[in-house]
mmCIF file of C-alpha atoms in Angstrom:
data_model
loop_
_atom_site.group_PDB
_atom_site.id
_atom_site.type_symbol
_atom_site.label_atom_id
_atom_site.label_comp_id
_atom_site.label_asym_id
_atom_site.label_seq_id
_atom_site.Cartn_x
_atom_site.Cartn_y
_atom_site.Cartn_z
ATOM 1 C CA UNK A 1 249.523 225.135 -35.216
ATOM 2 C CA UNK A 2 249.807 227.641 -32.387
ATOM 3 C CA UNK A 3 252.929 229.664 -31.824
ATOM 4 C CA UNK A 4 254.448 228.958 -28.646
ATOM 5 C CA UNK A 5 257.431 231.310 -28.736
ATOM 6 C CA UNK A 6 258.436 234.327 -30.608
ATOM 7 C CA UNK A 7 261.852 235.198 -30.043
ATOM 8 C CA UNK A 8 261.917 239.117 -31.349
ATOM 9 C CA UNK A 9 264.995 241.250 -32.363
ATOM 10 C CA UNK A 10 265.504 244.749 -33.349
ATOM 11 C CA UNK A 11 267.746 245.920 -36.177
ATOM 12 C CA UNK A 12 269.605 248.076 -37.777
ATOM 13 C CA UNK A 13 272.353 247.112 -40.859
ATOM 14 C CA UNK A 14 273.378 244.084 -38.777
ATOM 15 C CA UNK A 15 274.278 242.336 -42.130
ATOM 16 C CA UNK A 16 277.344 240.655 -40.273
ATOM 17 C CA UNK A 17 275.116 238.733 -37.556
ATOM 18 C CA UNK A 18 271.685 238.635 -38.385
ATOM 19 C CA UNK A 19 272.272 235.300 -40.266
ATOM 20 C CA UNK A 20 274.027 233.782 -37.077
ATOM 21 C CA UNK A 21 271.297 235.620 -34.353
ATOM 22 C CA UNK A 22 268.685 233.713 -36.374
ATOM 23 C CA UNK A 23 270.040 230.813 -37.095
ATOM 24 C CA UNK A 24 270.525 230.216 -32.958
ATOM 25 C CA UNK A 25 267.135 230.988 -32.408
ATOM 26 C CA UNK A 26 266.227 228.659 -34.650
ATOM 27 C CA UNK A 27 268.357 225.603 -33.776
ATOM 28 C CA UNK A 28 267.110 226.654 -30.105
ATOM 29 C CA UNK A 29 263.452 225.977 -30.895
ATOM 30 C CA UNK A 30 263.805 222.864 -32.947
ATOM 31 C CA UNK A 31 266.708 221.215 -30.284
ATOM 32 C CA UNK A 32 263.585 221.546 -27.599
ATOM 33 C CA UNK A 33 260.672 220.897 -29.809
ATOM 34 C CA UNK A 34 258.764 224.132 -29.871
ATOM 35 C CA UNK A 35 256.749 225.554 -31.888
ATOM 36 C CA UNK A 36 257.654 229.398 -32.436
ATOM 37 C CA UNK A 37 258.929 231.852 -34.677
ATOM 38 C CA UNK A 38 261.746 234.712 -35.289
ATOM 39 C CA UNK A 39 260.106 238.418 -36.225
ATOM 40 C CA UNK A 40 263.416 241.063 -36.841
ATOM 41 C CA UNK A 41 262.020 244.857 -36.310
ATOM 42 C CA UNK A 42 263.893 246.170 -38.859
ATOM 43 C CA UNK A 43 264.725 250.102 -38.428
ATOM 44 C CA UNK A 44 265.668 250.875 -41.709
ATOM 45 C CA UNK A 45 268.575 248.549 -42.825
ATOM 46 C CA UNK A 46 269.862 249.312 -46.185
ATOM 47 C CA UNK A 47 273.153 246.619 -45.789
ATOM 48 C CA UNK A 48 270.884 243.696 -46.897
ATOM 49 C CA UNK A 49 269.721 242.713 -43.571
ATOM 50 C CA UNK A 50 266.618 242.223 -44.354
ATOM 51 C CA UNK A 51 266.799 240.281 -47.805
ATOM 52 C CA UNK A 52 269.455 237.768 -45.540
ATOM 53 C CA UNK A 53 266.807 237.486 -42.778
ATOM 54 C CA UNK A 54 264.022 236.921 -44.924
ATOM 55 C CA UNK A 55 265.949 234.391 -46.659
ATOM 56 C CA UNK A 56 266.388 232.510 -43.486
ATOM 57 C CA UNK A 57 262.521 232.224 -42.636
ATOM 58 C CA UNK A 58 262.371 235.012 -40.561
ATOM 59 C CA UNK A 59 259.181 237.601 -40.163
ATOM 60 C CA UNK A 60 260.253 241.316 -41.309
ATOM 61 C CA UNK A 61 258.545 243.873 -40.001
ATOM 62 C CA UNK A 62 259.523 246.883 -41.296
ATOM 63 C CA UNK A 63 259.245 249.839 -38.828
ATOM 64 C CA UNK A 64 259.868 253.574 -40.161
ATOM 65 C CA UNK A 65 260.167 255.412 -36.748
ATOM 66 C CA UNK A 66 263.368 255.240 -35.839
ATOM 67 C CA UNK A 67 264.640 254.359 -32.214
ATOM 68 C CA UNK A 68 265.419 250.517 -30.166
ATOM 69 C CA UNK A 69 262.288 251.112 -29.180
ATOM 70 C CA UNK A 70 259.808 251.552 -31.693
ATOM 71 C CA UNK A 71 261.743 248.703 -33.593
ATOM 72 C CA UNK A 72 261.317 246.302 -30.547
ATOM 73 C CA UNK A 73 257.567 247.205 -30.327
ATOM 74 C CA UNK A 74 256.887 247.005 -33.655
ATOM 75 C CA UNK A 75 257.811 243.423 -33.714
ATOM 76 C CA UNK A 76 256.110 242.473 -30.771
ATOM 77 C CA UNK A 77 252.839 243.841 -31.619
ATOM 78 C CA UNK A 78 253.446 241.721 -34.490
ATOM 79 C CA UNK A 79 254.310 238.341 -32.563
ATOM 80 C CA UNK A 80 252.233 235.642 -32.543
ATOM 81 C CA UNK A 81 253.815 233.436 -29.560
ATOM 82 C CA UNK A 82 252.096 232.804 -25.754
ATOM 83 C CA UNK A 83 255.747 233.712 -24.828
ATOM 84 C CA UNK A 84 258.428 236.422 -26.522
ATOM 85 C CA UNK A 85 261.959 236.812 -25.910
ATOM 86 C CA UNK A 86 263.714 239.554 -26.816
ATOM 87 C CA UNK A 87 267.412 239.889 -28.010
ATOM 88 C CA UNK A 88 269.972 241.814 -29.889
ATOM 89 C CA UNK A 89 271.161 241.050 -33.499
ATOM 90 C CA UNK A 90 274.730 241.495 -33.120
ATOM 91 C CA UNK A 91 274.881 237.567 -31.541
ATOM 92 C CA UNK A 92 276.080 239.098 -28.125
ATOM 93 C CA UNK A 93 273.284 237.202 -26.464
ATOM 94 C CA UNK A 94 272.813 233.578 -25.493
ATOM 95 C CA UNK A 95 270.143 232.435 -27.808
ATOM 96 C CA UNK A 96 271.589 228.460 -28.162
ATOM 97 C CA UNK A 97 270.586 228.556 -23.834
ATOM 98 C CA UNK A 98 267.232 230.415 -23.659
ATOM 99 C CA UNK A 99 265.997 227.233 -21.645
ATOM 100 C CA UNK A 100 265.923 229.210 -18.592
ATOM 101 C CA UNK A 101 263.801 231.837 -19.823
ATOM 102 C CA UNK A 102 261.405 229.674 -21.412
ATOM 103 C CA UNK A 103 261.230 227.266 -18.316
ATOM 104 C CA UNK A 104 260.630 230.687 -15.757
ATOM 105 C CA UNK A 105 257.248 231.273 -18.386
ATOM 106 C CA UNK A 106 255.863 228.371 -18.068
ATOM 107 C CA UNK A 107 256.211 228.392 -14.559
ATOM 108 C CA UNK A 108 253.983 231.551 -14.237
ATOM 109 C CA UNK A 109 256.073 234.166 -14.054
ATOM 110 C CA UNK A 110 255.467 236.889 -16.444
ATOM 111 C CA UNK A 111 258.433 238.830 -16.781
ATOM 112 C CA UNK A 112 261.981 237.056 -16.693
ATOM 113 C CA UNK A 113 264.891 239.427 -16.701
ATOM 114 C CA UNK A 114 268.573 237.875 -17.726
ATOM 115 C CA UNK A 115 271.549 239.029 -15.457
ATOM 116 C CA UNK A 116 274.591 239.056 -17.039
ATOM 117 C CA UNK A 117 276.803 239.689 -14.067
ATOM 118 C CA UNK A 118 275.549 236.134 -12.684
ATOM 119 C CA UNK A 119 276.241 234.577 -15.858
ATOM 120 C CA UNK A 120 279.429 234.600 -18.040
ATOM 121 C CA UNK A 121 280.816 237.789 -18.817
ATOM 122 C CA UNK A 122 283.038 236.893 -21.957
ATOM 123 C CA UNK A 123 286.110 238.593 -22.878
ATOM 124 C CA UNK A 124 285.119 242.639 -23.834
ATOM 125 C CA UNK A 125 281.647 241.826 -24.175
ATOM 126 C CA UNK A 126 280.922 244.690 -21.811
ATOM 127 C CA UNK A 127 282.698 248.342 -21.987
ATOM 128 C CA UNK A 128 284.772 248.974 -18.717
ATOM 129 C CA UNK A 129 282.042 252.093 -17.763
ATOM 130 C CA UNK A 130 278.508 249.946 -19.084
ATOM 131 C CA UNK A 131 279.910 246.948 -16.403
ATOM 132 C CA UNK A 132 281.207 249.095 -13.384
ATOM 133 C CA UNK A 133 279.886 252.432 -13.462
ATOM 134 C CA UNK A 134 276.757 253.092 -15.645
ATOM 135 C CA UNK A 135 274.297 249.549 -15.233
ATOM 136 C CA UNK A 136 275.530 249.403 -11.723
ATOM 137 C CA UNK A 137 274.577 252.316 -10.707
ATOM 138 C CA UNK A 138 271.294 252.558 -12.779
ATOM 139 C CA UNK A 139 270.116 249.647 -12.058
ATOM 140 C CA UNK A 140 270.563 250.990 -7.896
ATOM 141 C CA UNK A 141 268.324 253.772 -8.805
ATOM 142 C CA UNK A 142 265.672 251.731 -10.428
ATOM 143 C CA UNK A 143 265.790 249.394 -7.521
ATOM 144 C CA UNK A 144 265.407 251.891 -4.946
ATOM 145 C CA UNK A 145 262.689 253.684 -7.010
ATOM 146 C CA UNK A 146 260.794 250.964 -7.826
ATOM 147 C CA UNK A 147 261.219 248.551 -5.344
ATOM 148 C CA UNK A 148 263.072 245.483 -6.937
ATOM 149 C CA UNK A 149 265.121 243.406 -7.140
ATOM 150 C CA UNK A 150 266.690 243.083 -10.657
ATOM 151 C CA UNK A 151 270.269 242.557 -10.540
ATOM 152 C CA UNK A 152 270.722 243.338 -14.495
ATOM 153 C CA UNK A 153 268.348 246.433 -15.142
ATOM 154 C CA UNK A 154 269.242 246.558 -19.178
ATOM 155 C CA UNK A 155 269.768 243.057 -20.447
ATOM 156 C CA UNK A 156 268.776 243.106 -24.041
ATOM 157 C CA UNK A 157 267.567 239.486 -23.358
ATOM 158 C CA UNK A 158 264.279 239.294 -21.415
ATOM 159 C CA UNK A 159 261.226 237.359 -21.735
ATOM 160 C CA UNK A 160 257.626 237.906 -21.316
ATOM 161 C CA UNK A 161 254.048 237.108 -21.795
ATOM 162 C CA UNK A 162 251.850 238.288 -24.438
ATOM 163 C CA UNK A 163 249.463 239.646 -22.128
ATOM 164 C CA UNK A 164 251.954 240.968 -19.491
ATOM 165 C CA UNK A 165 252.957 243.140 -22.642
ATOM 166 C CA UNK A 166 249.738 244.404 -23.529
ATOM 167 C CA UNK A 167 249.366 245.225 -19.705
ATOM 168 C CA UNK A 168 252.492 247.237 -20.125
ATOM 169 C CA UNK A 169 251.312 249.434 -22.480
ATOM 170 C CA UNK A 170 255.003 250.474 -23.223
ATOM 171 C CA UNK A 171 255.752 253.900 -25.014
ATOM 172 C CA UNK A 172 259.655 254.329 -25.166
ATOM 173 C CA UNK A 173 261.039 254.849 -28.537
ATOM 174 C CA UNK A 174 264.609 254.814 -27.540
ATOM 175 C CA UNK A 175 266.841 252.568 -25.199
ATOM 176 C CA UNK A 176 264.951 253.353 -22.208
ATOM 177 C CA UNK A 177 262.745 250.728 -23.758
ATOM 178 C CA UNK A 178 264.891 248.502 -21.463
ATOM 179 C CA UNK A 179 264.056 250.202 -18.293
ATOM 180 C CA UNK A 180 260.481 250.994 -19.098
ATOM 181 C CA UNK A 181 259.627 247.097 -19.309
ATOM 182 C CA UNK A 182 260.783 246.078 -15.692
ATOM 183 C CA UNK A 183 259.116 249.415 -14.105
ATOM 184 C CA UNK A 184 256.305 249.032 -15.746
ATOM 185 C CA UNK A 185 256.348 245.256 -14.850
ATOM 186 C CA UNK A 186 257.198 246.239 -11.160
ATOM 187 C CA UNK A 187 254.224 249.329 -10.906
ATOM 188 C CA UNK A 188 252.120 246.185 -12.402
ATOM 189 C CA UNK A 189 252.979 244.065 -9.606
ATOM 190 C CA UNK A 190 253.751 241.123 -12.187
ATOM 191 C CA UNK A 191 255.457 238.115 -11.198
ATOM 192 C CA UNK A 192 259.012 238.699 -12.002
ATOM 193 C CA UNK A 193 262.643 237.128 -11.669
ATOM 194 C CA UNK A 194 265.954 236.761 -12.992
ATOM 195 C CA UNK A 195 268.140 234.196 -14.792
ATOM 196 C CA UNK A 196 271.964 233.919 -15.551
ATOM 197 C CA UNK A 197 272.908 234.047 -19.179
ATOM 198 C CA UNK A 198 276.063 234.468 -21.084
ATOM 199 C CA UNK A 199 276.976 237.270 -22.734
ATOM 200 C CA UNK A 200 279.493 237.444 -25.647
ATOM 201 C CA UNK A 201 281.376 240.476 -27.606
ATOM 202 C CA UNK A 202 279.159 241.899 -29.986
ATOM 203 C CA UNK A 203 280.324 239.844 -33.625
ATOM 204 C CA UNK A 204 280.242 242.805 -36.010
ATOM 205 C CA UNK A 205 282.699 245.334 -36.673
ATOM 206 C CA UNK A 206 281.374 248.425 -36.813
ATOM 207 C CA UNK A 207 280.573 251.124 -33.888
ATOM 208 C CA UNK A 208 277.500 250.203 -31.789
ATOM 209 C CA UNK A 209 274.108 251.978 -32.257
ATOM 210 C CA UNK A 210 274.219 252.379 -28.060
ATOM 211 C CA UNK A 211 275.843 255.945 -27.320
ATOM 212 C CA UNK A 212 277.365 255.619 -23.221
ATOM 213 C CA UNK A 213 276.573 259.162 -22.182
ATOM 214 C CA UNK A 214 273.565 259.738 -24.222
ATOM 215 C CA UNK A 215 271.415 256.767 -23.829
ATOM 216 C CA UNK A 216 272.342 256.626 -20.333
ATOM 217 C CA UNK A 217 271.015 259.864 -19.508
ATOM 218 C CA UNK A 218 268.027 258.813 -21.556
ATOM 219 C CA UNK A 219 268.044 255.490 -19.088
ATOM 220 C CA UNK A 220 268.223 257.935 -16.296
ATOM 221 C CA UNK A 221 265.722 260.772 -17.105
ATOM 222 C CA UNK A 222 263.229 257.560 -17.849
ATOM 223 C CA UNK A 223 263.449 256.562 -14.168
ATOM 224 C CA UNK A 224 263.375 260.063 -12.831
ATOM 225 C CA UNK A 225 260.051 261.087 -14.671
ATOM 226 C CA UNK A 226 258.258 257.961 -13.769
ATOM 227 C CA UNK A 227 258.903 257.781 -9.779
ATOM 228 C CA UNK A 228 257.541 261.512 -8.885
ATOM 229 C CA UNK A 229 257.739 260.041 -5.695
ATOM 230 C CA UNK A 230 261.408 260.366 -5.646
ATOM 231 C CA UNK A 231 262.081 263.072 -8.042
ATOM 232 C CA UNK A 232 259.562 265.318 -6.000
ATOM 233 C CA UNK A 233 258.039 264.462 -2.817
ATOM 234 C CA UNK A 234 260.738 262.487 -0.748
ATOM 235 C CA UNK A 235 263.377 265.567 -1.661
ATOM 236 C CA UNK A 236 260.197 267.901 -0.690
ATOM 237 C CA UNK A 237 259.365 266.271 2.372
ATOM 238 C CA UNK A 238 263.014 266.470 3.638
ATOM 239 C CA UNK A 239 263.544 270.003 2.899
ATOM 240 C CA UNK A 240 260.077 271.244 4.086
ATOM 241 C CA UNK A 241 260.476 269.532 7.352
ATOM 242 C CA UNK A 242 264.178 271.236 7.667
ATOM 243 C CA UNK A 243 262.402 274.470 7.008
ATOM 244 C CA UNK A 244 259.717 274.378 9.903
ATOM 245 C CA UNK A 245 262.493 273.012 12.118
ATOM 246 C CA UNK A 246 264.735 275.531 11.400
ATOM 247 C CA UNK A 247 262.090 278.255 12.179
ATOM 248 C CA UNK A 248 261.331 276.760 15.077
ATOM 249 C CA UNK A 249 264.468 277.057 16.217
ATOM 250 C CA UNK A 250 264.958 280.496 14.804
ATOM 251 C CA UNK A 251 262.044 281.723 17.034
ATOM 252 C CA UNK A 252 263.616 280.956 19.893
ATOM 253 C CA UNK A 253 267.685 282.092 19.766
ATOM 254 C CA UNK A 254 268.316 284.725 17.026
ATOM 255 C CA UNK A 255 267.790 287.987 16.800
ATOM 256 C CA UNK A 256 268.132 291.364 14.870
ATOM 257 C CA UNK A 257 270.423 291.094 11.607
ATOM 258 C CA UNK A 258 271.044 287.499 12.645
ATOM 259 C CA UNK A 259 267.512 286.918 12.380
ATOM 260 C CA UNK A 260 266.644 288.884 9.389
ATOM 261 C CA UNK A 261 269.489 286.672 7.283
ATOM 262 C CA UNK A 262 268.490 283.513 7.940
ATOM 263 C CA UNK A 263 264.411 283.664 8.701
ATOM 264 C CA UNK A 264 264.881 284.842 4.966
ATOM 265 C CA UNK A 265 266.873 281.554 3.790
ATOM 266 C CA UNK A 266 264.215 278.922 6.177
ATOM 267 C CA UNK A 267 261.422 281.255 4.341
ATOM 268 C CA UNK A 268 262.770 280.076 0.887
ATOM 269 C CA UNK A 269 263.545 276.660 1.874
ATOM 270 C CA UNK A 270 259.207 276.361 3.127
ATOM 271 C CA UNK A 271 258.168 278.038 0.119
ATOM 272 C CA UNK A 272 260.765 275.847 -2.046
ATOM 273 C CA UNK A 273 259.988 272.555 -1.052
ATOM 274 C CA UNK A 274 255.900 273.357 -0.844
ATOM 275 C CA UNK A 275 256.172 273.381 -4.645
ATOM 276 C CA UNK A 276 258.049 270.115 -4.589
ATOM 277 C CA UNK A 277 255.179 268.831 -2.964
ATOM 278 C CA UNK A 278 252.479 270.299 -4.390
ATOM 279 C CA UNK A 279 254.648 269.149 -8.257
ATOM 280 C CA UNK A 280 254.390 265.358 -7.069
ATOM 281 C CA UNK A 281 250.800 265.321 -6.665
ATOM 282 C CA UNK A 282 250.026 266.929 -10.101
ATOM 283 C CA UNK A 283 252.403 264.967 -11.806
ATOM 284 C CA UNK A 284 251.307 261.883 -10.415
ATOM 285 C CA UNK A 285 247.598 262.790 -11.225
ATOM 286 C CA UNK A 286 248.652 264.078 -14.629
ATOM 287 C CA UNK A 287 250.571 260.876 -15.518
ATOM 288 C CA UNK A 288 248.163 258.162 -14.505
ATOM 289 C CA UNK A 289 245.502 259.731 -16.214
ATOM 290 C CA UNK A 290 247.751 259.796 -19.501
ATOM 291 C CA UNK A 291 248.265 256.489 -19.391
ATOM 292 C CA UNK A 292 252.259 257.346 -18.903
ATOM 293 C CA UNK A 293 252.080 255.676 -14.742
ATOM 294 C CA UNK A 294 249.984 252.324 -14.189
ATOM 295 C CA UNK A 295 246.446 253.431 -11.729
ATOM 296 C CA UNK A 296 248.394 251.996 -8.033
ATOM 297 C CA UNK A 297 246.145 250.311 -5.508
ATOM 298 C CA UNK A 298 245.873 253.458 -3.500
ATOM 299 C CA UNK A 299 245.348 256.081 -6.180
ATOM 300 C CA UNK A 300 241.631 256.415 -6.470
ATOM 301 C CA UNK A 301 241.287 256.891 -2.649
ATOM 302 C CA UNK A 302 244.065 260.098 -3.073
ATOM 303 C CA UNK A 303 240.243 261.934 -4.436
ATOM 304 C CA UNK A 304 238.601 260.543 -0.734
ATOM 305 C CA UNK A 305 241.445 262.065 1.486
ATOM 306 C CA UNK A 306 241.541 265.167 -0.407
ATOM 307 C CA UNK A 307 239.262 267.436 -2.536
ATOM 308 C CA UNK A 308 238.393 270.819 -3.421
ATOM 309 C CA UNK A 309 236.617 271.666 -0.232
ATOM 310 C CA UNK A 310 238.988 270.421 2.466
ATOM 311 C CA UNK A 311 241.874 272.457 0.207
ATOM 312 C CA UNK A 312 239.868 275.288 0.431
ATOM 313 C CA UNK A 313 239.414 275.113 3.941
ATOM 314 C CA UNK A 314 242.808 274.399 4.868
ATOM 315 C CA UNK A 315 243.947 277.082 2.437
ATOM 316 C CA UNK A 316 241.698 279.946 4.173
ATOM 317 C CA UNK A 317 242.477 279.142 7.547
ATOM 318 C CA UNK A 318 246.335 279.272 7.017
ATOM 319 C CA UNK A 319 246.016 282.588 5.370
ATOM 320 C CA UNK A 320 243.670 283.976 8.152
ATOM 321 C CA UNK A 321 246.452 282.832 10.644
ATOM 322 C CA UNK A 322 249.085 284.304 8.480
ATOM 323 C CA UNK A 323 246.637 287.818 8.290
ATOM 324 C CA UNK A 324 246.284 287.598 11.281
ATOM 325 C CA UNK A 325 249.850 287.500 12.746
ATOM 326 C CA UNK A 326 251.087 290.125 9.725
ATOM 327 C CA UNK A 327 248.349 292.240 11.379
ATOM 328 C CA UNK A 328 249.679 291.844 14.940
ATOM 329 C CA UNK A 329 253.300 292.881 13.943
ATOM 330 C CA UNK A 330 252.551 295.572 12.258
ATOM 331 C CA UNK A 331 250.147 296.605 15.364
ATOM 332 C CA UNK A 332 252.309 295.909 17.750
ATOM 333 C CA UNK A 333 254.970 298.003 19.812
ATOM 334 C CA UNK A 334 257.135 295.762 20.362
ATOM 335 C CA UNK A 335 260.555 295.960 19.105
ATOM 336 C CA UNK A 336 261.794 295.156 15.705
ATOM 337 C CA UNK A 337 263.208 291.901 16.572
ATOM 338 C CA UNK A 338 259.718 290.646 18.353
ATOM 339 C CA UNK A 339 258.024 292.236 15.085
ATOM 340 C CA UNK A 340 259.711 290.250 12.750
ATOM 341 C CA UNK A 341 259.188 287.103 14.454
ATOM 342 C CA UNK A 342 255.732 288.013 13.839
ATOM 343 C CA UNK A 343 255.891 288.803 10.240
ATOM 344 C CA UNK A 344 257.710 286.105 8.751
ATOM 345 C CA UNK A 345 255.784 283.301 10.130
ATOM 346 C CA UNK A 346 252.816 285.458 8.417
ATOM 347 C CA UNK A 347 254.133 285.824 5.033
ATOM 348 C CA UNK A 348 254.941 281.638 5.263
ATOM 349 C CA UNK A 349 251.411 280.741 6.011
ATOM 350 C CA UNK A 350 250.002 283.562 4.100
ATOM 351 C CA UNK A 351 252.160 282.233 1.070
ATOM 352 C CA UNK A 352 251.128 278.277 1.440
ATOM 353 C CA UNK A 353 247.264 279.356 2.014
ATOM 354 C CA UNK A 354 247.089 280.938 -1.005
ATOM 355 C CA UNK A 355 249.183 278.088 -2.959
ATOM 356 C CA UNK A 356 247.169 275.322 -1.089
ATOM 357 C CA UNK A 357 243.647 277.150 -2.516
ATOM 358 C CA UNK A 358 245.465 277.650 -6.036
ATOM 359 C CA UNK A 359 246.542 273.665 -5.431
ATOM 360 C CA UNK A 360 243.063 272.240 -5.031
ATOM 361 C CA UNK A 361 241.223 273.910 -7.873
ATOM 362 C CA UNK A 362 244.207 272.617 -10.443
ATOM 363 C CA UNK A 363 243.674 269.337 -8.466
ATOM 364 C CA UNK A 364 239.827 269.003 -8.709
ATOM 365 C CA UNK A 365 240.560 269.872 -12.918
ATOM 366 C CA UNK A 366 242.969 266.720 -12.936
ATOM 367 C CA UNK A 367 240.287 264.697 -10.909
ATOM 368 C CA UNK A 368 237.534 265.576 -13.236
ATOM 369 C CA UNK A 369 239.319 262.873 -15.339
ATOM 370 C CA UNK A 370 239.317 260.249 -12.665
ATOM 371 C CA UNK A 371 235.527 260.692 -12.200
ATOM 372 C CA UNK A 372 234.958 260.438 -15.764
#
């Protein structure tokens, strides 16, 4: 008979729970008359997880690279069901209620996030900095970055689609596993929401696998390296635009020392930010060609805007201007203040011709692999 659901857990010596976590799933699937099944990624248990889990009817796949991750991965490829859900083994999720989830598949969407701060939080089944500091605030990044809506960025207990997966193409081996699945989801443009769902105090007693600081930076660095949007062109943008504004206005008021000192600091600030720019759209080249960023709507038609010959072009003329304003100022007889008004406009254009040139031959090697 076909498998309609596979509800999919990661683990790691969870000896104390597993038994429980699988038994719920179980007595979830047979209470609503579906046909599924429960695969554990084990990661390497050596506390008799996976004899217990086995015993219980459960699917073992055993996964040697270590990391949430590659253990939640490893079962999934392995899954069988239209629909997965995936949870935790230490019974902190809501597996007796996954109604919701399975109701939100069927309905078409394709990715259906839990939110645990719209369901029942139960007594210390979140750390004080996890439920007020860190998923707050990353899931405000990944929001703004992404543009979503999840109110819960890292529940543990999501479910999915067997093909919305293998449109995902997911590659985290860590915790960022979590985050990767709703951007990925959201570059995508899948059909995605939320549900409430309960979430208990983990049931064993031993220290967590999840490290705060850590996997949090790991959560963070994730989002960071896959929106070079943000993490390079908005904070390029800003800057270079405060640059050329500040020159501006440094053309027309200072003068002497005054204008020595700071045409120096807007002259870094150009040059700085350039490279932000110029980082975004290699990045963003490099990654979607790697696989790493999903191929956006508007991608292809980056190689119609801009090639090798309008770089070129644009690169030469701004470093004629530049020669040709250095050569004026070092012509001219005018006094050292009117000179150097001259000059450093020069050495800016001069400077972002020859980086603009540089730019479009590394971007026509990048866009080789497009064409191909």
């Amino acid at each position: 008979m076909k498998i309609e659901l596979s509800i999919v857990m990661p683990c790691l010596n969870e000896i104390e729970t597993i038994e429980l976590c699988i038994s719920k799933a179980q007595q979830f699937m047979q209470a609503n008359n579906i046909i599924g099944e429960v695969i554990i990624g084990d990661n390497g248990s050596t506390d008799g997880s996976i004899k217990k889990a086995l015993s219980m009817g459960a699917i073992v796949v055993n996964v040697k690279e270590k990391g949430y991750g590659n253990a939640s991965r490893g079962a999934i490829e392995a899954a069988n069901g239209t629909y997965i859900i995936t949870a935790d083994t230490d019974d902190s999720h809501d597996l007796l209620n996954l109604e919701p989830f399975v109701s939100k598949l069927k309905e078409g969407y394709e990715l259906v996030m839990g939110n645990r701060f719209k369901g029942e939080q139960k007594k210390d089944a979140m750390p004080f900095l996890h439920r007020y500091v860190g998923n707050p605030v990353l899931t405000f990044i990944g929001n703004l970055f992404f543009k979503t809506s999840i109110g819960d960025f890292h529940c543990g207990l999501r479910g999915f689609t067997k093909t919305a997966y293998e449109k995902m193409d997911l590659n985290s081996q860590g915790m960022e596993f979590a985050s990767e699945i709703v951007v990925k989801a959201s570059m995508l443009k899948l059909k995605i929401t939320e549900v409430p769902t309960t979430v208990f105090a983990a049931g064993r007693s031993r220290k967590p696998h999840l490290r705060t600081f850590p996997d949090g930076w790991r959560h963070l660095r994730f989002l960071l390296l896959y929106s070079p949007k943000w993490l390079f062109l908005i904070p390029g943008v800003l800057l270079f635009f405060t640059g050329i504004v500040g020159l501006m206005v440094l053309l027309n008021s200072s003068s002497g020392i005054e204008y020595i000192r700071e045409s120096t600091l807007i002259l870094g600030i150009i040059l700085f930010s350039f490279q932000f720019i110029v980082f975004y759209g290699l990045t963003k080249i490099f990654a979607v060609n790697h696989g790493l960023i999903p191929k956006g709507t508007n991608y292809s038609s980056l190689f119609h805007y801009f090639n090798l010959e309008r770089g070129l072009i644009l690169g030469a003329l701004l470093t004629l201007l530049g020669s040709v304003l250095l050569y004026t100022g070092f012509i001219s007889e005018l006094k050292i203040e009117s000179t150097l008004k001259f000059i450093f406009p020069a050495i800016i254009a001069i400077a972002l011709g020859i980086q603009i040139i540089l730019f479009s031959f590394f971007f026509s090697i990048l866009g080789l692999a497009e064409k191909k």
